[in-house]
Coordinates of C-alpha atoms and ligand atoms in Angstrom, one line a residue:
X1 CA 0.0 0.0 0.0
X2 CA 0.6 3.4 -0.9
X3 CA 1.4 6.2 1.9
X4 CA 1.1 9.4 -0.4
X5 CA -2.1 10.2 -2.3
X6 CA -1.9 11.3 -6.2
X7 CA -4.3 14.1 -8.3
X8 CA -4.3 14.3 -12.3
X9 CA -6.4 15.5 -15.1
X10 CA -7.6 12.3 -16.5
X11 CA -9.6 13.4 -18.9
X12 CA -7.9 14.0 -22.8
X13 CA -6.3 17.3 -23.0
X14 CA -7.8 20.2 -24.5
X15 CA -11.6 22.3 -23.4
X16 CA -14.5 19.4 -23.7
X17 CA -17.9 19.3 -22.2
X18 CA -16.8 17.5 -19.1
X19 CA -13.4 17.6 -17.8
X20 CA -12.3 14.6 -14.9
X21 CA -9.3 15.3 -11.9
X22 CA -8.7 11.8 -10.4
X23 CA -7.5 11.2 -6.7
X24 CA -6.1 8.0 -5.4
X25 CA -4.7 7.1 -2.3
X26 CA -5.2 7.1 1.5
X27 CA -5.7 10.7 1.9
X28 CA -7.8 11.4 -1.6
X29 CA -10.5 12.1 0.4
X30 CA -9.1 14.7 2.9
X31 CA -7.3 16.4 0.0
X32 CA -10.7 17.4 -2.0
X33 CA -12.5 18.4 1.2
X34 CA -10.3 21.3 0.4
X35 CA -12.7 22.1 -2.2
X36 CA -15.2 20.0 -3.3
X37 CA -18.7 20.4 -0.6
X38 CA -21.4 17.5 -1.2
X39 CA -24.7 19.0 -0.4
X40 CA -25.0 16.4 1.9
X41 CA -21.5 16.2 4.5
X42 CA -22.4 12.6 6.0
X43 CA -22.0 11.7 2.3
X44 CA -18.3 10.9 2.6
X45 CA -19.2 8.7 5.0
X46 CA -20.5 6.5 2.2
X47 CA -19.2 2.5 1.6
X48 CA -18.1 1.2 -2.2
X49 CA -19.3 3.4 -5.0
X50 CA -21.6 6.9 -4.6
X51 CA -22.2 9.7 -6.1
X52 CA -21.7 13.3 -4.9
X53 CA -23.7 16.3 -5.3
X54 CA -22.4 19.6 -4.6
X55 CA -20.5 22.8 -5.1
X56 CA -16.9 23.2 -5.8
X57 CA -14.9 26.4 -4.3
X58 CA -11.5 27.7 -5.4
X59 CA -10.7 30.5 -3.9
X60 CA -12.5 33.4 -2.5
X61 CA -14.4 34.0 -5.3
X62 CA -15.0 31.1 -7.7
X63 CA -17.7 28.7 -6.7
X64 CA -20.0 26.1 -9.2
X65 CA -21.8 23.2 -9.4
X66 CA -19.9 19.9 -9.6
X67 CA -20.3 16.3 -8.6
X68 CA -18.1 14.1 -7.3
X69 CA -17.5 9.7 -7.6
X70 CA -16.4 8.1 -4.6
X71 CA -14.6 4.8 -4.7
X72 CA -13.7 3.4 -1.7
X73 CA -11.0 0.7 -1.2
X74 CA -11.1 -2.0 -2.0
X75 CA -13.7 -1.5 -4.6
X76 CA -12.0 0.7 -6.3
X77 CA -9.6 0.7 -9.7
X78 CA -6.4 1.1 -7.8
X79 CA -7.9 -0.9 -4.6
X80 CA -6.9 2.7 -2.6
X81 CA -9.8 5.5 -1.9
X82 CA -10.3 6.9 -5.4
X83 CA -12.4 10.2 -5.9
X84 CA -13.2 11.7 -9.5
X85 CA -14.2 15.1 -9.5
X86 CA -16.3 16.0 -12.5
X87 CA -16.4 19.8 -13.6
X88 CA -17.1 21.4 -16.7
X89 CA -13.8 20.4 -19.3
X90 CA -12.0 23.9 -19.1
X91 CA -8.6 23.5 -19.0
X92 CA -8.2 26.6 -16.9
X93 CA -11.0 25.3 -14.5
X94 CA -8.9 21.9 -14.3
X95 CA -5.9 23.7 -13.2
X96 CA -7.4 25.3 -10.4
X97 CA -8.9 22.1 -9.4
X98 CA -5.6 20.7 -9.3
X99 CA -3.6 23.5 -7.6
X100 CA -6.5 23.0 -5.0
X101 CA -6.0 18.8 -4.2
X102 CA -2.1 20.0 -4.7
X103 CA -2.3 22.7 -2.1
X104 CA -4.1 20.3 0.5
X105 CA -1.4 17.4 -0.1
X106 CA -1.7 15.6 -2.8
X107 CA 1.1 15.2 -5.3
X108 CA 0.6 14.9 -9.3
X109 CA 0.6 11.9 -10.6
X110 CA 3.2 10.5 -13.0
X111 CA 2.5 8.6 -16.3
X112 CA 0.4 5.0 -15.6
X113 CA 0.5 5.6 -12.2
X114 CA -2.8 5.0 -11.7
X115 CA -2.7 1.9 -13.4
X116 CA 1.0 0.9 -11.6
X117 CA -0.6 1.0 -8.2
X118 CA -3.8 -1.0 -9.2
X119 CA -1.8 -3.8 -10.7
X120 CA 1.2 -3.4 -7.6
X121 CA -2.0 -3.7 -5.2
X122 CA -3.3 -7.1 -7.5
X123 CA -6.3 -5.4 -9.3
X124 CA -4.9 -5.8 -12.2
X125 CA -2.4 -8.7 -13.9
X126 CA 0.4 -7.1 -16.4
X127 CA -1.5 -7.8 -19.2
X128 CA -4.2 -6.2 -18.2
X129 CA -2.3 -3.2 -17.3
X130 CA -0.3 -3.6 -20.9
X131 CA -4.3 -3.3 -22.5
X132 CA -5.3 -0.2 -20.8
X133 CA -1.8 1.1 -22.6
X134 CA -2.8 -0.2 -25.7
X135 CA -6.2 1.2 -25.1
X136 CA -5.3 4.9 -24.8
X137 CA -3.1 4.4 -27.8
X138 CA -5.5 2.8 -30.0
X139 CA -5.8 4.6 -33.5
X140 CA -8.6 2.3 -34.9
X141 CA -11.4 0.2 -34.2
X142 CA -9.5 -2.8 -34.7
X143 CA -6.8 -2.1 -32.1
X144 CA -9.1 -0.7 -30.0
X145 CA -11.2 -4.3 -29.6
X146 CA -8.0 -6.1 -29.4
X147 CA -6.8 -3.8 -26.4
X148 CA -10.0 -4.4 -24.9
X149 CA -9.5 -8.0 -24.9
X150 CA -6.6 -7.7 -24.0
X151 CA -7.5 -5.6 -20.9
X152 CA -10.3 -8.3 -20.4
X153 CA -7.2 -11.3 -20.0
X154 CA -7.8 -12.9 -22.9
X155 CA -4.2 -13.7 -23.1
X156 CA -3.8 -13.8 -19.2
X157 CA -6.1 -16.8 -19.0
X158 CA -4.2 -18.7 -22.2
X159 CA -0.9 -17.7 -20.2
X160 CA -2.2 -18.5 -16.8
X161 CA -3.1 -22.1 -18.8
X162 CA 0.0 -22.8 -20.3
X163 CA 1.9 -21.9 -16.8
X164 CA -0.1 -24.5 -15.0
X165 CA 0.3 -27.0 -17.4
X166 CA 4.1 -26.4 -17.3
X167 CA 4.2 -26.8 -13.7
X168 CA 2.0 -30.1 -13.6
X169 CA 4.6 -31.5 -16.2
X170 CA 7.6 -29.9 -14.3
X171 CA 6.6 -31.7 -11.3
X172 CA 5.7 -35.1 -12.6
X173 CA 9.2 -34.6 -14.4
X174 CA 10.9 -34.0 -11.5
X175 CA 8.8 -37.2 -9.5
X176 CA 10.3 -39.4 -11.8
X177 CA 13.6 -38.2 -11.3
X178 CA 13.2 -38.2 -7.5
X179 CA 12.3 -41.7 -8.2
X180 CA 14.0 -42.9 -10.7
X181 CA 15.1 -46.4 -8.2
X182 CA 11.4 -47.1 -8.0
X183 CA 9.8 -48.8 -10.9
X184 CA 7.0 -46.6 -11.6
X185 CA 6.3 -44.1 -14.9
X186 CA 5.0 -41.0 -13.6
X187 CA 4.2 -39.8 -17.4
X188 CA 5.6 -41.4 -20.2
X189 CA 8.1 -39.6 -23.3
X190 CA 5.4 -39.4 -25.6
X191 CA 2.4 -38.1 -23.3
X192 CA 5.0 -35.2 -22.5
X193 CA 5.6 -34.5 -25.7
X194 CA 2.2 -34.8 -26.4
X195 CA 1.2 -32.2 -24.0
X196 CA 4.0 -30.1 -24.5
X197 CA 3.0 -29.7 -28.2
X198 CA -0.1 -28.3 -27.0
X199 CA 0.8 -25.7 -24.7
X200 CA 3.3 -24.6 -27.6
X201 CA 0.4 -24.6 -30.1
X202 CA -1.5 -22.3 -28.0
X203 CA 1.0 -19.8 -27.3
X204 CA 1.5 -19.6 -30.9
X205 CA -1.4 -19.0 -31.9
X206 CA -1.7 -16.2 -29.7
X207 CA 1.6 -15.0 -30.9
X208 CA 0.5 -15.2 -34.4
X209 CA -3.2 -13.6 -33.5
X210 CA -0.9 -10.5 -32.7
X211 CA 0.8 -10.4 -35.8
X212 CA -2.1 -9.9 -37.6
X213 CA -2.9 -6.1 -36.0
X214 CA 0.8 -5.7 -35.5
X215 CA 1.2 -3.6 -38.9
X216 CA -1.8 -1.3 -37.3
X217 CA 0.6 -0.2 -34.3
X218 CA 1.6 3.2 -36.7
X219 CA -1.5 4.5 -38.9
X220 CA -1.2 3.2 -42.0
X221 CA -0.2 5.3 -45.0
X222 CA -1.7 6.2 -48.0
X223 CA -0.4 8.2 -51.1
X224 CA -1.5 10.2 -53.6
X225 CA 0.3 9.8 -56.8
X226 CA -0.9 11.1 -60.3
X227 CA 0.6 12.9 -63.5
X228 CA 0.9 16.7 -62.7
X229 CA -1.9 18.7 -62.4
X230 CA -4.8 16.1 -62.1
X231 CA -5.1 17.3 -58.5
X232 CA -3.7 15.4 -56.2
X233 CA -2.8 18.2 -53.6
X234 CA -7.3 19.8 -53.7
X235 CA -7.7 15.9 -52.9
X236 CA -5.4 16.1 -50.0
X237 CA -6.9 19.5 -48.9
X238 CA -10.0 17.9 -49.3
X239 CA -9.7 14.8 -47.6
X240 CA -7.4 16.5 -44.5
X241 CA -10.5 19.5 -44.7
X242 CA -7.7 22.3 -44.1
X243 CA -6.0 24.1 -46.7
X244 CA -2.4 23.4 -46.6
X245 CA -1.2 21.9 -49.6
X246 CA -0.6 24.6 -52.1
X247 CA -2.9 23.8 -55.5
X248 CA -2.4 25.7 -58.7
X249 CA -3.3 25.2 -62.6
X250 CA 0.9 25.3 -63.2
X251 CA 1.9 21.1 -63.4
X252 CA 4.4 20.7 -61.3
X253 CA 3.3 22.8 -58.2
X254 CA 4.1 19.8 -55.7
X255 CA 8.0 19.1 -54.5
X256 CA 7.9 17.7 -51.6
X257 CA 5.6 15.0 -49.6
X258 CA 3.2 16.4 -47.9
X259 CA 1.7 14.4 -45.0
X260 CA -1.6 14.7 -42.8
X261 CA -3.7 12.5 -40.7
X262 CA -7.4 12.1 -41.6
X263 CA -10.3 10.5 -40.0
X264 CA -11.8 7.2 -42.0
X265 CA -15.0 5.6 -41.0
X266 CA -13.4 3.0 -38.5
X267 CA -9.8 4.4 -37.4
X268 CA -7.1 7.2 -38.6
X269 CA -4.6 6.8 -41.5
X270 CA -1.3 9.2 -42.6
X271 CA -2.9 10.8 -46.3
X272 CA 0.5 11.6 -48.0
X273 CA 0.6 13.9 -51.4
X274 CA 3.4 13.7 -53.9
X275 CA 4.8 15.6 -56.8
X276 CA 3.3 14.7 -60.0
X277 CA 6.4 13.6 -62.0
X278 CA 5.7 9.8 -61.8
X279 CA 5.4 9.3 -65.4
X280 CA 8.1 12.0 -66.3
X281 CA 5.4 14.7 -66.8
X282 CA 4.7 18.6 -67.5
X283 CA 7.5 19.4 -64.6
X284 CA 10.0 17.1 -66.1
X285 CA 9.7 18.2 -69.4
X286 CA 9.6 21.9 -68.4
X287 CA 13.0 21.4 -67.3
X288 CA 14.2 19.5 -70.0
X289 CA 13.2 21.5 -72.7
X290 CA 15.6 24.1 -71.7
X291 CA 19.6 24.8 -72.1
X292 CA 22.0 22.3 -69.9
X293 CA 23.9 25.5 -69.8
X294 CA 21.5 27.6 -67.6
X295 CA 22.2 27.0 -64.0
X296 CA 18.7 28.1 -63.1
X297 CA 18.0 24.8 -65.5
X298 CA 20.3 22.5 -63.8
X299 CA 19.0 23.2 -60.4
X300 CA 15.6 23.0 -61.7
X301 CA 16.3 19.2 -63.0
X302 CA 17.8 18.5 -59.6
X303 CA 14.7 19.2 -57.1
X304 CA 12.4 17.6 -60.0
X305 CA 14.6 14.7 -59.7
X306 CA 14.7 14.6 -56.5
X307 CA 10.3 15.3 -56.2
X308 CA 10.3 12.5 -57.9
X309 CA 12.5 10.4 -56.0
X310 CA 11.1 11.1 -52.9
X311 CA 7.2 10.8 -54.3
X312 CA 8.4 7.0 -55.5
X313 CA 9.7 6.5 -51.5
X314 CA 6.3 7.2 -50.4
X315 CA 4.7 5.4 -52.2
X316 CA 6.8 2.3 -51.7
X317 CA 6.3 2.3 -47.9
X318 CA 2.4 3.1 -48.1
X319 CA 0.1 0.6 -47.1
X320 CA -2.3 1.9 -50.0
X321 CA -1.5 3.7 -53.4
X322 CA -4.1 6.1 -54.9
X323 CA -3.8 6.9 -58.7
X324 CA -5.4 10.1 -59.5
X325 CA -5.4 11.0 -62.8
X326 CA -7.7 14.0 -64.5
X327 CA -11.1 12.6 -66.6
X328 CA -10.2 15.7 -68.9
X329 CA -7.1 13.9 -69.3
X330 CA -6.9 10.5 -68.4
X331 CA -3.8 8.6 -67.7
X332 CA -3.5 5.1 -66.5
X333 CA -1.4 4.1 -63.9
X334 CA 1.8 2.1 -63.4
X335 CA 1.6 -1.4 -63.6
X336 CA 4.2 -2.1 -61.0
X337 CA 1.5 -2.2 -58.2
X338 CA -2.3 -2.4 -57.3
X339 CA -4.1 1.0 -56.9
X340 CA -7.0 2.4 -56.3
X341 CA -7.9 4.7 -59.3
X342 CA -9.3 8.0 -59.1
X343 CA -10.7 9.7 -61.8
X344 CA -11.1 13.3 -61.1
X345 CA -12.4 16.8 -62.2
X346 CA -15.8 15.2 -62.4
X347 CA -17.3 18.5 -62.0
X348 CA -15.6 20.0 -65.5
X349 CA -16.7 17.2 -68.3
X350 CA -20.3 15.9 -69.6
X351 CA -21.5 12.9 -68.6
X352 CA -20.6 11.1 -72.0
X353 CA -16.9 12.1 -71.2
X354 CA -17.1 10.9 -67.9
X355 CA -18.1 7.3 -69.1
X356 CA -15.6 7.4 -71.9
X357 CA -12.5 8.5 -70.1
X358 CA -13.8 5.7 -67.1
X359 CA -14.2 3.0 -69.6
X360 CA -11.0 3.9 -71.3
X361 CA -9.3 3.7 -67.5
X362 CA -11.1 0.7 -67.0
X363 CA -10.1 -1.1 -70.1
X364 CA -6.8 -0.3 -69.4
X365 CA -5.7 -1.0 -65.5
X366 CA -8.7 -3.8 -65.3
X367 CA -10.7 -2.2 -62.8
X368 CA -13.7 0.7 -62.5
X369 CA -12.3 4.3 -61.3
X370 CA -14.1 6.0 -59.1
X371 CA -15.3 9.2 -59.9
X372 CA -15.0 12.4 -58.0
X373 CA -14.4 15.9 -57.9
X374 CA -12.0 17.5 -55.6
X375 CA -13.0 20.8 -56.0
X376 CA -16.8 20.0 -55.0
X377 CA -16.5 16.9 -53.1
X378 CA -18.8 14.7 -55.2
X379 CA -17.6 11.0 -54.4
X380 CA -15.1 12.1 -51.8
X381 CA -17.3 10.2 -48.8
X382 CA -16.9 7.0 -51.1
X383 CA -13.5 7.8 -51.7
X384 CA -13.3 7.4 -47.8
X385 CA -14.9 4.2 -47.5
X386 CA -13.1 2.2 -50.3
X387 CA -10.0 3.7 -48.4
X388 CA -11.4 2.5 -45.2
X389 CA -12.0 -1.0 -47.0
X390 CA -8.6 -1.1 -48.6
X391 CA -6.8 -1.0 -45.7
X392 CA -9.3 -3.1 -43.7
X393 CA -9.5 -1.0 -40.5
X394 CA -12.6 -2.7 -39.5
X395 CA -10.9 -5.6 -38.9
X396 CA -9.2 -7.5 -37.2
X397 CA -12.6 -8.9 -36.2
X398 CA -11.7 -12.3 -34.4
X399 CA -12.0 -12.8 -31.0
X400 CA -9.0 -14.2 -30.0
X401 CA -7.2 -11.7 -31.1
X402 CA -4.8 -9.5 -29.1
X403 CA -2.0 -6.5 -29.4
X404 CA 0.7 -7.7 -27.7
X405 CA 3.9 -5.1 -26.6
X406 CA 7.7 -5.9 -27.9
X407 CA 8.1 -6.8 -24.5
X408 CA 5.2 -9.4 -24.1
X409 CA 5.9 -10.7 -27.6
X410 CA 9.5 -11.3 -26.4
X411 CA 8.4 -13.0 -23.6
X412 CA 5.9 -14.9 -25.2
X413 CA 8.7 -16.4 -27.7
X414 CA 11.2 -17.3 -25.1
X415 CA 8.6 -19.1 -23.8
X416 CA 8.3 -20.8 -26.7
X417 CA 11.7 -21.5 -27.4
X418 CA 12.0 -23.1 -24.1
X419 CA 8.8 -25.4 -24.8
X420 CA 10.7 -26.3 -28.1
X421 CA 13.8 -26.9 -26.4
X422 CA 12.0 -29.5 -23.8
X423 CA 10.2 -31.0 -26.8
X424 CA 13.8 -31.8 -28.4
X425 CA 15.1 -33.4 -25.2
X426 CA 11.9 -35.3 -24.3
X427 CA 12.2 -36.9 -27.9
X428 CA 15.6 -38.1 -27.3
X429 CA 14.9 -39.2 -23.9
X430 CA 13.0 -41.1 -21.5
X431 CA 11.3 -38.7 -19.1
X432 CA 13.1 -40.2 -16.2
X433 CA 16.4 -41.3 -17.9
X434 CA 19.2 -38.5 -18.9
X435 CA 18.2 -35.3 -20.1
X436 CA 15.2 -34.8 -17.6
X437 CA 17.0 -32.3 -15.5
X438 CA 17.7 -30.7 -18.3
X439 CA 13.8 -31.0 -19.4
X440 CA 12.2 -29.5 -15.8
X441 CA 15.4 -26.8 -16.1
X442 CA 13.6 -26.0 -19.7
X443 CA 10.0 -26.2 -18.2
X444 CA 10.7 -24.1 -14.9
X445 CA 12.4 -21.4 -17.3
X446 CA 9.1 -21.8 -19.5
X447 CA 7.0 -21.3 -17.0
X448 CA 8.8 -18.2 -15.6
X449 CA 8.9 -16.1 -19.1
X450 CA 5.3 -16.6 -18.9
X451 CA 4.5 -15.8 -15.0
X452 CA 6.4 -12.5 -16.5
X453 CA 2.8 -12.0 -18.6
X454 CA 0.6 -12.3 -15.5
X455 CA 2.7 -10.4 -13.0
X456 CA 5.1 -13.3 -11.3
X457 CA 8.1 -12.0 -10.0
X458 CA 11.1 -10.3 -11.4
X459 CA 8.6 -7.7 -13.9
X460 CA 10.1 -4.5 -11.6
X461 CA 12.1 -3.4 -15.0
X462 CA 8.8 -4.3 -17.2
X463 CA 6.4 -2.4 -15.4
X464 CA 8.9 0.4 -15.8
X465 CA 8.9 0.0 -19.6
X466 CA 4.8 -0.3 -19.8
X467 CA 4.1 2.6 -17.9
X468 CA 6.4 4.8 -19.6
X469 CA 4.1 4.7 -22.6
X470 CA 1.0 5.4 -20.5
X471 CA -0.4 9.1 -20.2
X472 CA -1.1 11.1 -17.0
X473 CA -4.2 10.5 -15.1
X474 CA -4.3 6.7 -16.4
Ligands
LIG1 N1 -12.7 21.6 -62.1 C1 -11.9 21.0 -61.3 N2 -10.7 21.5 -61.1 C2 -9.9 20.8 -60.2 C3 -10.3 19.7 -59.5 N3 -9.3 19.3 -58.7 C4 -8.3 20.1 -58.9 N4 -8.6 21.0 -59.8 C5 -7.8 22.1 -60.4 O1 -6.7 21.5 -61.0 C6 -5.5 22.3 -60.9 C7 -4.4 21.4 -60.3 O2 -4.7 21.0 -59.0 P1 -3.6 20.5 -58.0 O3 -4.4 20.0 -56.8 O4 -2.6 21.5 -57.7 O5 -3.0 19.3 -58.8 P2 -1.8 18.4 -58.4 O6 -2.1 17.0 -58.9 O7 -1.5 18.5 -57.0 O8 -0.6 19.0 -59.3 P3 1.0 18.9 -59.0 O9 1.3 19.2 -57.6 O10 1.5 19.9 -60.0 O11 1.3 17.5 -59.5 C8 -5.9 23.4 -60.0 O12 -6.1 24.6 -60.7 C9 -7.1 22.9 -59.3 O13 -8.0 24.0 -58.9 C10 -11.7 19.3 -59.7 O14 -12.2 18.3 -59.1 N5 -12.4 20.0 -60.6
LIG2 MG1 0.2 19.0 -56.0

């Protein structure tokens, strides 16, 4: 147990509707006395979970409405007395609050300290502690239902599982070896191989569960590439909703990738635009056409080399290419990769144009454009979706799914490796004849890289690493 009591600002940064200081610790409740009235005193007195009514005073002069959630230990997130103080989400407001619970002897809260106490007082198991980390970082819906899974012990319970059947085998391991005079099989080689096979199998499949949502850790990256001028950079302005990239009727406006994160209908993605020079374009040729002998010329070649260089980067590490090409002037793309084709300028040809220049597209890269206009946003919310669909953000949708840490994952392999290791022996051996030392040495250390999932001993330095990456208040 905790002697000192900690106060943060839990709720996300920034002005909201309703902004939450958390307390926790034997003296959370003295500490917002200082500032917090119920309407009704003998309320504090309360057991487990209430609610309280009442006013909030900083200072002489500021006084308002607020209400207050007491938890008291044990029945509480960090098993100490935890109080939430709800006020309206100014951040000014927030301050004050805090100065207040600071004044009367509280201390702010570091990163995950919530969190750290809760799991140091056995509320929570490291996993569960490494989901509410993964939880505040989620960037989509995907990652945010494996977090969730992970903060409900998915994994802890497979863990848990494999420890105990490690232990079981450890022990009737070491029986036979205790008694190896005596002339009785404890477990035979091939019923410990047996089971040993199947405690590997279900670690890795949780290990390979993770893979799946592993790529989603960073917000995947899509790119705009096109010939110059089919307007690539209103898309991106479009898309993103704030005017940054500069557009213009010259080709070749574009140098340099341009990157901003925009909201899709199930998680966030990195939209990157890029100079228009991919199939040695307007820009190009604009420098090209002109004297070697000009230095003006020379240096002009360079950046557009380089645009182009860079443009060909980005789209090699994106996750998802986006061709956009003009309808007034439609070019197909690349064959080198897949893309999702963009036919745009909608707005400035008939309708017979349109379904020429998209059947001429189609014909040619195999698949149906999608028509839209940048400059009006007709087709930009489908534009969205198929983006959306492309990178499948709505998934991973499995239930046993799970984001796992580098340092869980690592774990979770030595673990593994261990198992693997035992396997080996256990094949060569007879569980009581040589090599069974060596076996319950393997299973113990199995058994131990796991107990590091769950909270066993020896975490101290893991715990530091988790709760580094939490935020205040958490
Ligand atoms: N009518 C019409 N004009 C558009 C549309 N989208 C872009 N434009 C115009 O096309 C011109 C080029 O647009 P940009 O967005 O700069 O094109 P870009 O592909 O980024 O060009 P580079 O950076 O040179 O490769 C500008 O004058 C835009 O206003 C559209 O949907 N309809
Ligand atoms: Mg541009």
């Amino acid at each position: 147990m905790y002697i000192d009591t900690i106060a943060a600002v839990s709720s996300p940064p920034g002005a909201s509707a309703r902004g939450i200081v958390r307390l926790s610790g034997p003296r959370a409740i003295e500490a917002a006395r200082g500032c917090f009235c119920p309407n009704d005193a003998a309320s504090w007195d309360g057991a487990g979970h209430s609610r309280l009514e009442g006013r909030l005073k900083l200072g002489q002069r500021l006084e308002l409405p607020a209400s207050a959630f007491l938890f008291r230990a044990p029945r509480s997130y960090t098993r100490e007395d935890v109080l939430e103080i709800h006020v309206p989400g100014s951040p000014g407001l927030l301050a004050l609050v805090m100065d207040a619970l600071l004044a009367a002897g509280a201390r702010p809260a570091e990163a995950g300290e919530f969190t750290s106490r809760a799991l140091h007082n056995g509320a929570l198991d490291l996993m569960r502690a490494e989901g509410v980390a993964e939880m505040i970082h989620a960037r989509s819906d995907g990652q945010l239902r494996a977090a969730r899974r992970l903060l409900d012990g998915a994994l802890s319970r497979d863990a848990d599982a494999a420890r105990d059947e490690l232990d079981d085998l450890r022990a009737l391991v070491e029986a036979a070896l205790d008694f190896a005079d005596e002339d009785i099989e404890f477990i035979s080689r091939d019923e410990l191989v047996e089971r040993l096979r199947r405690v590997a199998e279900r670690l890795s499949t949780a290990a390979a569960s993770d893979q799946r949502v592993e790529r989603l850790a960073e917000p995947p990256r899509i790119v705009l590439a096109g010939p110059p001028n089919a307007g690539k950079s209103t898309l991106m302005n479009r898309l993103t909703g704030v005017d940054r990239a500069i557009c213009s009727p010259l080709a070749g406006t574009t140098r340099d990738v341009l990157c901003a994160s925009i909201t899709l209908p199930h998680g966030e993605a990195m939209l990157c635009d890029t100079a228009g020079v991919f199939t040695g374009g307007a820009a190009a040729e604009r420098a090209d056409g002109r004297s070697d002998r000009d230095a003006a010329v020379m240096s002009e070649r360079g950046v557009t080399q380089r645009a182009d260089a860079a443009a060909r980067r980005a789209m090699e590490s994106a996750e998802l290419a986006v061709w956009v090409t003009s309808l007034d002037d439609p070019v197909a793309p690349p064959r080198d990769r897949s893309w999702q084709v963009v036919a745009n300028k909608r707005d400035a040809v008939t309708d017979d144009q349109a379904a020429l220049a998209a059947e001429r597209l189609e014909r040619q890269c195999g698949i149906a454009p999608l028509l839209i206009s940048a400059l009006t946003g007709a087709g930009c919310d489908a534009l969205r979706e198929r983006m959306d669909e492309r990178l499948h953000l709505s998934t991973p949708e499995g239930p046993d799914v799970v984001v796992l840490s580098a340092d869980l994952r690592h774990a979770l392999s030595e673990a593994a490796a261990c198992i693997e290791r035992a396997v080996e022996l256990a094949t060569g051996h007879d569980a009581a004849g040589a090599g069974a030392e060596l076996i319950a040495a393997e299973l113990h250390g199995a058994a131990a890289r796991l107990a590091r999932l769950t909270g066993g001993t020896d975490v101290e330095e893991l715990y530091d690493r988790i709760f580094s990456r939490f935020c205040i208040g958490k």
